[in-house]
mmCIF file with all atom_site columns, C-alpha atoms in Angstrom:
data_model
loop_
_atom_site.group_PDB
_atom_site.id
_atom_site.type_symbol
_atom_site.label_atom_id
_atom_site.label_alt_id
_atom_site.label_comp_id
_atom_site.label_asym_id
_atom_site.label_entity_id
_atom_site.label_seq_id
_atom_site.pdbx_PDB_ins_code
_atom_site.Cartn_x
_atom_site.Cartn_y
_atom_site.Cartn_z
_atom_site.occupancy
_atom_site.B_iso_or_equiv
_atom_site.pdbx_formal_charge
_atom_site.auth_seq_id
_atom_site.auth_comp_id
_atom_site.auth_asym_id
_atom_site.auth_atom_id
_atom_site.pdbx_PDB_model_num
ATOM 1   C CA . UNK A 1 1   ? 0.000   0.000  0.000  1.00 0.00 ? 114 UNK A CA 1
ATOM 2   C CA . UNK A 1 2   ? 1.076   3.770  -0.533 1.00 0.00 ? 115 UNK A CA 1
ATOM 3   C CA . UNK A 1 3   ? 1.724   5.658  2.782  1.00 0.00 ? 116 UNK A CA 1
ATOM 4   C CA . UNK A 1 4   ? -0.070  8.543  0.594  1.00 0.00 ? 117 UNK A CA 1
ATOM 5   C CA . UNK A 1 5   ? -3.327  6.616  0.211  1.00 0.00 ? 118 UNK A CA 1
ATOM 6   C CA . UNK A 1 6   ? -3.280  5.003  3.566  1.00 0.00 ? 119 UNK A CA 1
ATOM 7   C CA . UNK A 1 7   ? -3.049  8.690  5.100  1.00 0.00 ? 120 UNK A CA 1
ATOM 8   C CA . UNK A 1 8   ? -5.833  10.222 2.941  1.00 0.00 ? 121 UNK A CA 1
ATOM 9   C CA . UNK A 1 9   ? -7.817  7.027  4.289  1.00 0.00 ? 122 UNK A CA 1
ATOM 10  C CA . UNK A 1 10  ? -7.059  8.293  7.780  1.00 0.00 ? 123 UNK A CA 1
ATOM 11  C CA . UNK A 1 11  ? -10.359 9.174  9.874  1.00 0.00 ? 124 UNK A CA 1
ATOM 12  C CA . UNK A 1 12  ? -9.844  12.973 10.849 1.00 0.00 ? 125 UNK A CA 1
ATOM 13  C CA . UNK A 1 13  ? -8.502  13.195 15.036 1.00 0.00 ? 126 UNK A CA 1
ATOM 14  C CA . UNK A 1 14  ? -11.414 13.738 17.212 1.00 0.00 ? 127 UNK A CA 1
ATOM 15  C CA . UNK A 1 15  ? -11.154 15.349 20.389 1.00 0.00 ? 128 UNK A CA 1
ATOM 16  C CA . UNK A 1 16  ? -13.521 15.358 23.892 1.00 0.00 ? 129 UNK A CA 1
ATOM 17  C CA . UNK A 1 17  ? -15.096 18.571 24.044 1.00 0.00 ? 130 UNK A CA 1
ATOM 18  C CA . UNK A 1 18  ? -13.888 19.006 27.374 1.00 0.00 ? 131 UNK A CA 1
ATOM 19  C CA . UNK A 1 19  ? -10.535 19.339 25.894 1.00 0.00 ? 132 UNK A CA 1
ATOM 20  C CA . UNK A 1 20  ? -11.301 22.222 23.526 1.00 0.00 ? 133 UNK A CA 1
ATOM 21  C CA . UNK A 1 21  ? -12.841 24.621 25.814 1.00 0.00 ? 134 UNK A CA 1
ATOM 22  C CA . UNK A 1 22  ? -11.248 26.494 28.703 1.00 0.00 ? 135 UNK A CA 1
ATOM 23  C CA . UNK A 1 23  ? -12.195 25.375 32.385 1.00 0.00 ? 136 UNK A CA 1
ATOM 24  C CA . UNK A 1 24  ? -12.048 26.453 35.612 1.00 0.00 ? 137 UNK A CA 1
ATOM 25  C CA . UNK A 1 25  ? -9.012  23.984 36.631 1.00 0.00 ? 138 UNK A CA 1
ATOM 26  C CA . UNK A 1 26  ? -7.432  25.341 33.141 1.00 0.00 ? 139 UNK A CA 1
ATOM 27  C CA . UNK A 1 27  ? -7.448  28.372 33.941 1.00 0.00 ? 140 UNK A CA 1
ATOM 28  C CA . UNK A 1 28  ? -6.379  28.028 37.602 1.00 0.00 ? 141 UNK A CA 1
ATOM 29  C CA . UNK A 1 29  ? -3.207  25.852 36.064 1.00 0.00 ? 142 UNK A CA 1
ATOM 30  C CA . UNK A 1 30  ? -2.273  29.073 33.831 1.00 0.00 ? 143 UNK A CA 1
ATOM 31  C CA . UNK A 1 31  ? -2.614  31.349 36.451 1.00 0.00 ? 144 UNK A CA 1
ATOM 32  C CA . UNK A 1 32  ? -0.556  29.286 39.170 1.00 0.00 ? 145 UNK A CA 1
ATOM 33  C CA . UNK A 1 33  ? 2.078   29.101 36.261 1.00 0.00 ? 146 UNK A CA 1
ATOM 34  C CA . UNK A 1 34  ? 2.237   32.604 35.674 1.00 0.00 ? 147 UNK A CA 1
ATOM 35  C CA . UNK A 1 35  ? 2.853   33.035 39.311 1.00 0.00 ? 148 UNK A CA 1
ATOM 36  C CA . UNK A 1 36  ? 5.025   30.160 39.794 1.00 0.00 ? 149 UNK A CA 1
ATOM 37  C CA . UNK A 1 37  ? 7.401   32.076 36.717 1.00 0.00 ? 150 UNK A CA 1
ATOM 38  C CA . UNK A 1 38  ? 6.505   35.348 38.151 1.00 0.00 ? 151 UNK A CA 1
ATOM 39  C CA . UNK A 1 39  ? 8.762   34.615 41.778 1.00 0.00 ? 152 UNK A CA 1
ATOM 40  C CA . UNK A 1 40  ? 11.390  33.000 39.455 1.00 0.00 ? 153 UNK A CA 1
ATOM 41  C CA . UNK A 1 41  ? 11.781  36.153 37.971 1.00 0.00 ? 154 UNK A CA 1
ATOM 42  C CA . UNK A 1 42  ? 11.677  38.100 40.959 1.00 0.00 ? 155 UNK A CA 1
ATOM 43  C CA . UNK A 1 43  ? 14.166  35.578 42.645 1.00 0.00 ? 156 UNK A CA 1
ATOM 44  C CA . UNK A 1 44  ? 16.452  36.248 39.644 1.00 0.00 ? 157 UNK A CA 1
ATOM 45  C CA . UNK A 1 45  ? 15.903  39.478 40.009 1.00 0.00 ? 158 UNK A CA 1
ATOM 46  C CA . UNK A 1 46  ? 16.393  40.475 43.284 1.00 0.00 ? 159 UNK A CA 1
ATOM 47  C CA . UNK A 1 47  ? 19.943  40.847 43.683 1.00 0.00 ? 160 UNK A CA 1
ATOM 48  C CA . UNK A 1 48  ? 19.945  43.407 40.748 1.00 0.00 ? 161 UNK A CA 1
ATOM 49  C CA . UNK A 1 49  ? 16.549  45.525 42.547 1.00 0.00 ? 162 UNK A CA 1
ATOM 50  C CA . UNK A 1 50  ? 17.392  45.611 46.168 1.00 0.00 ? 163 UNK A CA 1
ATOM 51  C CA . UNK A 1 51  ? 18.672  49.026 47.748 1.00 0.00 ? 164 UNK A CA 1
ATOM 52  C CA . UNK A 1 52  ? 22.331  48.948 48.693 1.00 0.00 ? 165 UNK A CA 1
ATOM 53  C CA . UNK A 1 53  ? 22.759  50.184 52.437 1.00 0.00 ? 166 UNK A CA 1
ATOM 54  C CA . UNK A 1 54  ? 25.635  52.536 52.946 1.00 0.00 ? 167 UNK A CA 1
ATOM 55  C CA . UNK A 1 55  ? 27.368  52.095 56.117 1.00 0.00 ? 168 UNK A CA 1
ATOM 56  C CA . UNK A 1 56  ? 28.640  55.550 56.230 1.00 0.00 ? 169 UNK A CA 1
ATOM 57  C CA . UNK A 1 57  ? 25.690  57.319 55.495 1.00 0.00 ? 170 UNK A CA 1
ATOM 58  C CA . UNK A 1 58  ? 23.841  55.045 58.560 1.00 0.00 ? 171 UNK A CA 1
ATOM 59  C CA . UNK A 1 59  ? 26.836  56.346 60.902 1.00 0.00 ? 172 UNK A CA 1
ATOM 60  C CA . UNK A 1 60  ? 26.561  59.751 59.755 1.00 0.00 ? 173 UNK A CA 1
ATOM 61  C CA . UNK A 1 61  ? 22.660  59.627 61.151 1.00 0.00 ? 174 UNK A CA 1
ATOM 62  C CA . UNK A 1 62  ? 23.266  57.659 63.846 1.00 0.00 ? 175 UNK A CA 1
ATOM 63  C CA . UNK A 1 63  ? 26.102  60.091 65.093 1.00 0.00 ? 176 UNK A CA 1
ATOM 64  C CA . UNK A 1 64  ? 23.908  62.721 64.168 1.00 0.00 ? 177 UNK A CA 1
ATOM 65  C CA . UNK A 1 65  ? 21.216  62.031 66.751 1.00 0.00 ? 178 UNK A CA 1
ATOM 66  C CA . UNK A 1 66  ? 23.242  61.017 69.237 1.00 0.00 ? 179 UNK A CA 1
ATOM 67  C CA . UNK A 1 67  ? 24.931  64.647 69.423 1.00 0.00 ? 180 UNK A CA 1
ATOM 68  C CA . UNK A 1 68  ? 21.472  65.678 71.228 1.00 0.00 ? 181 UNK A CA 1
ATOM 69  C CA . UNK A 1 69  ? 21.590  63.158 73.992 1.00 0.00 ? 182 UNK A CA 1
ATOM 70  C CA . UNK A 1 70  ? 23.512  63.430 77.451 1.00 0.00 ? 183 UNK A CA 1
ATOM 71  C CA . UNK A 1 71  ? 26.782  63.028 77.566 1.00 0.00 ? 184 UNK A CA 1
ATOM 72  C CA . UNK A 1 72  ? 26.677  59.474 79.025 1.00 0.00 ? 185 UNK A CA 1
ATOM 73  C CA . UNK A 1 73  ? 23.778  58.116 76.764 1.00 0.00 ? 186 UNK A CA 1
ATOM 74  C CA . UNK A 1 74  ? 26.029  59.657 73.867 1.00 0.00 ? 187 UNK A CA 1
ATOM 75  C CA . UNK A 1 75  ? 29.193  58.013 74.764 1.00 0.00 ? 188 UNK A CA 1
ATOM 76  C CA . UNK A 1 76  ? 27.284  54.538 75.435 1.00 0.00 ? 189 UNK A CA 1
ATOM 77  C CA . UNK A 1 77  ? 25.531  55.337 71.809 1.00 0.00 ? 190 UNK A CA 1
ATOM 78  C CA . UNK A 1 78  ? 28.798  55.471 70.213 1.00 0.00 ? 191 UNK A CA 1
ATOM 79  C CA . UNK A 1 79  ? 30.174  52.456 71.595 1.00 0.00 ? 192 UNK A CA 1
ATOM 80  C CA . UNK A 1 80  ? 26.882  50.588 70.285 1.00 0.00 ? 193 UNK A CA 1
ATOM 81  C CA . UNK A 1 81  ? 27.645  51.631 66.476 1.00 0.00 ? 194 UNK A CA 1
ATOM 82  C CA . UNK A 1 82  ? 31.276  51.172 66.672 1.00 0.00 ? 195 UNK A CA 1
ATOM 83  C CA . UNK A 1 83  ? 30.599  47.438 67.543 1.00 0.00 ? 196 UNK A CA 1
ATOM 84  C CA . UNK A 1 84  ? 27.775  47.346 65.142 1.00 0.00 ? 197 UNK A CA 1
ATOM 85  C CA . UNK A 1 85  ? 30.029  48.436 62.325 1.00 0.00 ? 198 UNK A CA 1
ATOM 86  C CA . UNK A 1 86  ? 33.411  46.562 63.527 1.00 0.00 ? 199 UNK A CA 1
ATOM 87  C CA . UNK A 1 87  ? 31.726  43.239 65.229 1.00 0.00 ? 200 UNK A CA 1
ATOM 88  C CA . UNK A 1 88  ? 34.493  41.685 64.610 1.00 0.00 ? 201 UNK A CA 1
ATOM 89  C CA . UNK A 1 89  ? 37.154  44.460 65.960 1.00 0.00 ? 202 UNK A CA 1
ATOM 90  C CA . UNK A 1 90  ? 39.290  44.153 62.927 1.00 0.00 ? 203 UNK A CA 1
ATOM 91  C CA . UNK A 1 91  ? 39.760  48.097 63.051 1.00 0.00 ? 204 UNK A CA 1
ATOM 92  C CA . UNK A 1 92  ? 41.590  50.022 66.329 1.00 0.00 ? 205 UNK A CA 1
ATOM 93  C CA . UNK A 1 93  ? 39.554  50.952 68.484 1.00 0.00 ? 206 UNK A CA 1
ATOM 94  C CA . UNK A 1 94  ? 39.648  55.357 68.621 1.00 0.00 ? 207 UNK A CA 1
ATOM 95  C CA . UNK A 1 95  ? 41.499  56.437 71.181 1.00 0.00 ? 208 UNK A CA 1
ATOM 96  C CA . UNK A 1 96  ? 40.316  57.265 74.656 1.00 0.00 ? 209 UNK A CA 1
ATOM 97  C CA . UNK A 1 97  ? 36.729  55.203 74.140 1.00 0.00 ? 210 UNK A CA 1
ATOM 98  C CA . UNK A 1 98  ? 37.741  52.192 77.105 1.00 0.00 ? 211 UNK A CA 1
ATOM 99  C CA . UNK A 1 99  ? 38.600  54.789 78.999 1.00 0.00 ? 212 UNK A CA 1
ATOM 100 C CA . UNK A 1 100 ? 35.753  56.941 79.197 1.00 0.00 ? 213 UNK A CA 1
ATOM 101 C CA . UNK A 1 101 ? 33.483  54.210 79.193 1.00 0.00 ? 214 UNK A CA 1
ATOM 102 C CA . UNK A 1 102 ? 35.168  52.430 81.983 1.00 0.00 ? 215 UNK A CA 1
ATOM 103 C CA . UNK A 1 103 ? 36.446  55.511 84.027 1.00 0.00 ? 216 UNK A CA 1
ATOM 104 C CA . UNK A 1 104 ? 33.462  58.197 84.681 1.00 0.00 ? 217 UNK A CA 1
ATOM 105 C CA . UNK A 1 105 ? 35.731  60.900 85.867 1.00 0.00 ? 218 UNK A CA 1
ATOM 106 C CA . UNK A 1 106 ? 37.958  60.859 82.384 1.00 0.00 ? 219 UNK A CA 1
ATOM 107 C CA . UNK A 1 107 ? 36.209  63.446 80.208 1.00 0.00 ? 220 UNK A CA 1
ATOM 108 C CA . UNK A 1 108 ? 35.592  62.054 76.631 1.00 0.00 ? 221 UNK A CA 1
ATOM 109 C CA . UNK A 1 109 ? 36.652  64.121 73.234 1.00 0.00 ? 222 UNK A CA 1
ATOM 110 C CA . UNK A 1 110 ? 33.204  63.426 71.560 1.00 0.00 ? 223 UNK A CA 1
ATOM 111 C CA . UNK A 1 111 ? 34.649  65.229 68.463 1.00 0.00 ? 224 UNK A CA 1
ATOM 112 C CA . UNK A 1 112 ? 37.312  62.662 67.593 1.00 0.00 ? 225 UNK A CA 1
ATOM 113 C CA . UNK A 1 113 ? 35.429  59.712 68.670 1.00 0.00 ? 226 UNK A CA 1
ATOM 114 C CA . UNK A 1 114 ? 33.031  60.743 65.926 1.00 0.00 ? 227 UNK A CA 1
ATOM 115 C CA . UNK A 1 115 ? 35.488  61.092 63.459 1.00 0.00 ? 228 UNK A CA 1
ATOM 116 C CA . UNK A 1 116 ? 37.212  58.184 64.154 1.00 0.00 ? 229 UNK A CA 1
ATOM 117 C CA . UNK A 1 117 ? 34.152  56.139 64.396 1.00 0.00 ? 230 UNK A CA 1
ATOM 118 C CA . UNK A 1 118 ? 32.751  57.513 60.933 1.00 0.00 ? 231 UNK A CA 1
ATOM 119 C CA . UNK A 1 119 ? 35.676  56.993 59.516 1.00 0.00 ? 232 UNK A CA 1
ATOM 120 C CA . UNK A 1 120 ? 35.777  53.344 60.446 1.00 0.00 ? 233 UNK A CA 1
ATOM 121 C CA . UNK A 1 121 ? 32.032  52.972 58.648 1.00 0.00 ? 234 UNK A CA 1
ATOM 122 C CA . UNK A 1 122 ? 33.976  54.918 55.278 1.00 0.00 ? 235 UNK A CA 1
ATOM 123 C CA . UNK A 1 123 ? 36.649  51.991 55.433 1.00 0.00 ? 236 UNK A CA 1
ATOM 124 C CA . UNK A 1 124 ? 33.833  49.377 55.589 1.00 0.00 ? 237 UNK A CA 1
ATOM 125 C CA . UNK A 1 125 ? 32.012  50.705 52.902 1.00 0.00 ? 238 UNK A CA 1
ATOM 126 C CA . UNK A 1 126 ? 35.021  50.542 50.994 1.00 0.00 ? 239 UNK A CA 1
ATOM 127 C CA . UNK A 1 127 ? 35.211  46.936 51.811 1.00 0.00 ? 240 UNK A CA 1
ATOM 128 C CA . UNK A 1 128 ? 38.378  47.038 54.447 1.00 0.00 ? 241 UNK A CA 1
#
C-alpha cells in the first residue's frame, strides 16, 4: 500500500469537548504558572533591585542624633555603632573610648570619637 493513500484514508482526530474549551481547573493551572514564573523572575531578580545600604551614610545619622543626647547616653551610643560596624574588631579601636566608658571621671573628646568612628564605617564601605 502507498503511505499517501493510507493517510488520505485516515479518519480525521477527534477530540472530547472538554478538551477544547477552557475550564475552571485550566485556567487556575495558567494562572498558578504565571505566578510560579513570576517569583522566578523576581528571585532572579532580586539581587539586581534591592537598595544597597551605605554604612557611612547610617553612621553619619546615627552620630547625628546622638549629638542631642547626654553626655553618658552619647558616649554609650557610640560604643553601640562602633561594635555594630566593627563586630568583629578588625579596626583600632579610637582612642580614649575604654577609657571613658570604663572611668566616669575621664572626660571624653566626643569630636574625635566621631570622626574616628565615621571613619571606620567609610573603610567598611570601601570593603576594608
Amino acid at each position: 500500500m502507498d503511505p499517501a493513500r493510507l493517510a488520505d484514508e485516515l479518519r480525521p482526530i477527534r477530540l472530547p469537548v472538554d478538551y477544547a474549551t477552557l475550564g475552571v481547573s485550566d485556567a487556575l493551572a495558567a494562572f498558578a504558572l504565571g505566578v510560579v514564573l513570576a517569583l522566578l523572575v523576581f528571585a532572579l531578580l532580586r539581587p539586581f533591585l534591592s537598595r544597597r545600604i551605605d554604612p557611612a551614610a547610617v553612621a553619619a545619622r546615627e552620630v547625628a542624633a546622638l549629638r542631642e543626647a547626654p553626655p553618658a547616653a552619647r558616649l554609650l551610643g557610640l560604643a553601640r555603632l562602633l561594635s555594630r560596624l566593627d563586630p568583629e574588631r578588625r579596626q583600632p579601636r579610637p582612642a580614649g573610648l575604654d577609657a571613658a566608658l570604663y572611668r566616669p571621671d575621664a572626660a571624653a573628646d566626643f569630636t574625635a570619637l566621631e570622626a574616628d568612628i565615621l571613619g571606620i564605617a567609610g573603610r567598611r564601605r570601601e570593603g576594608r
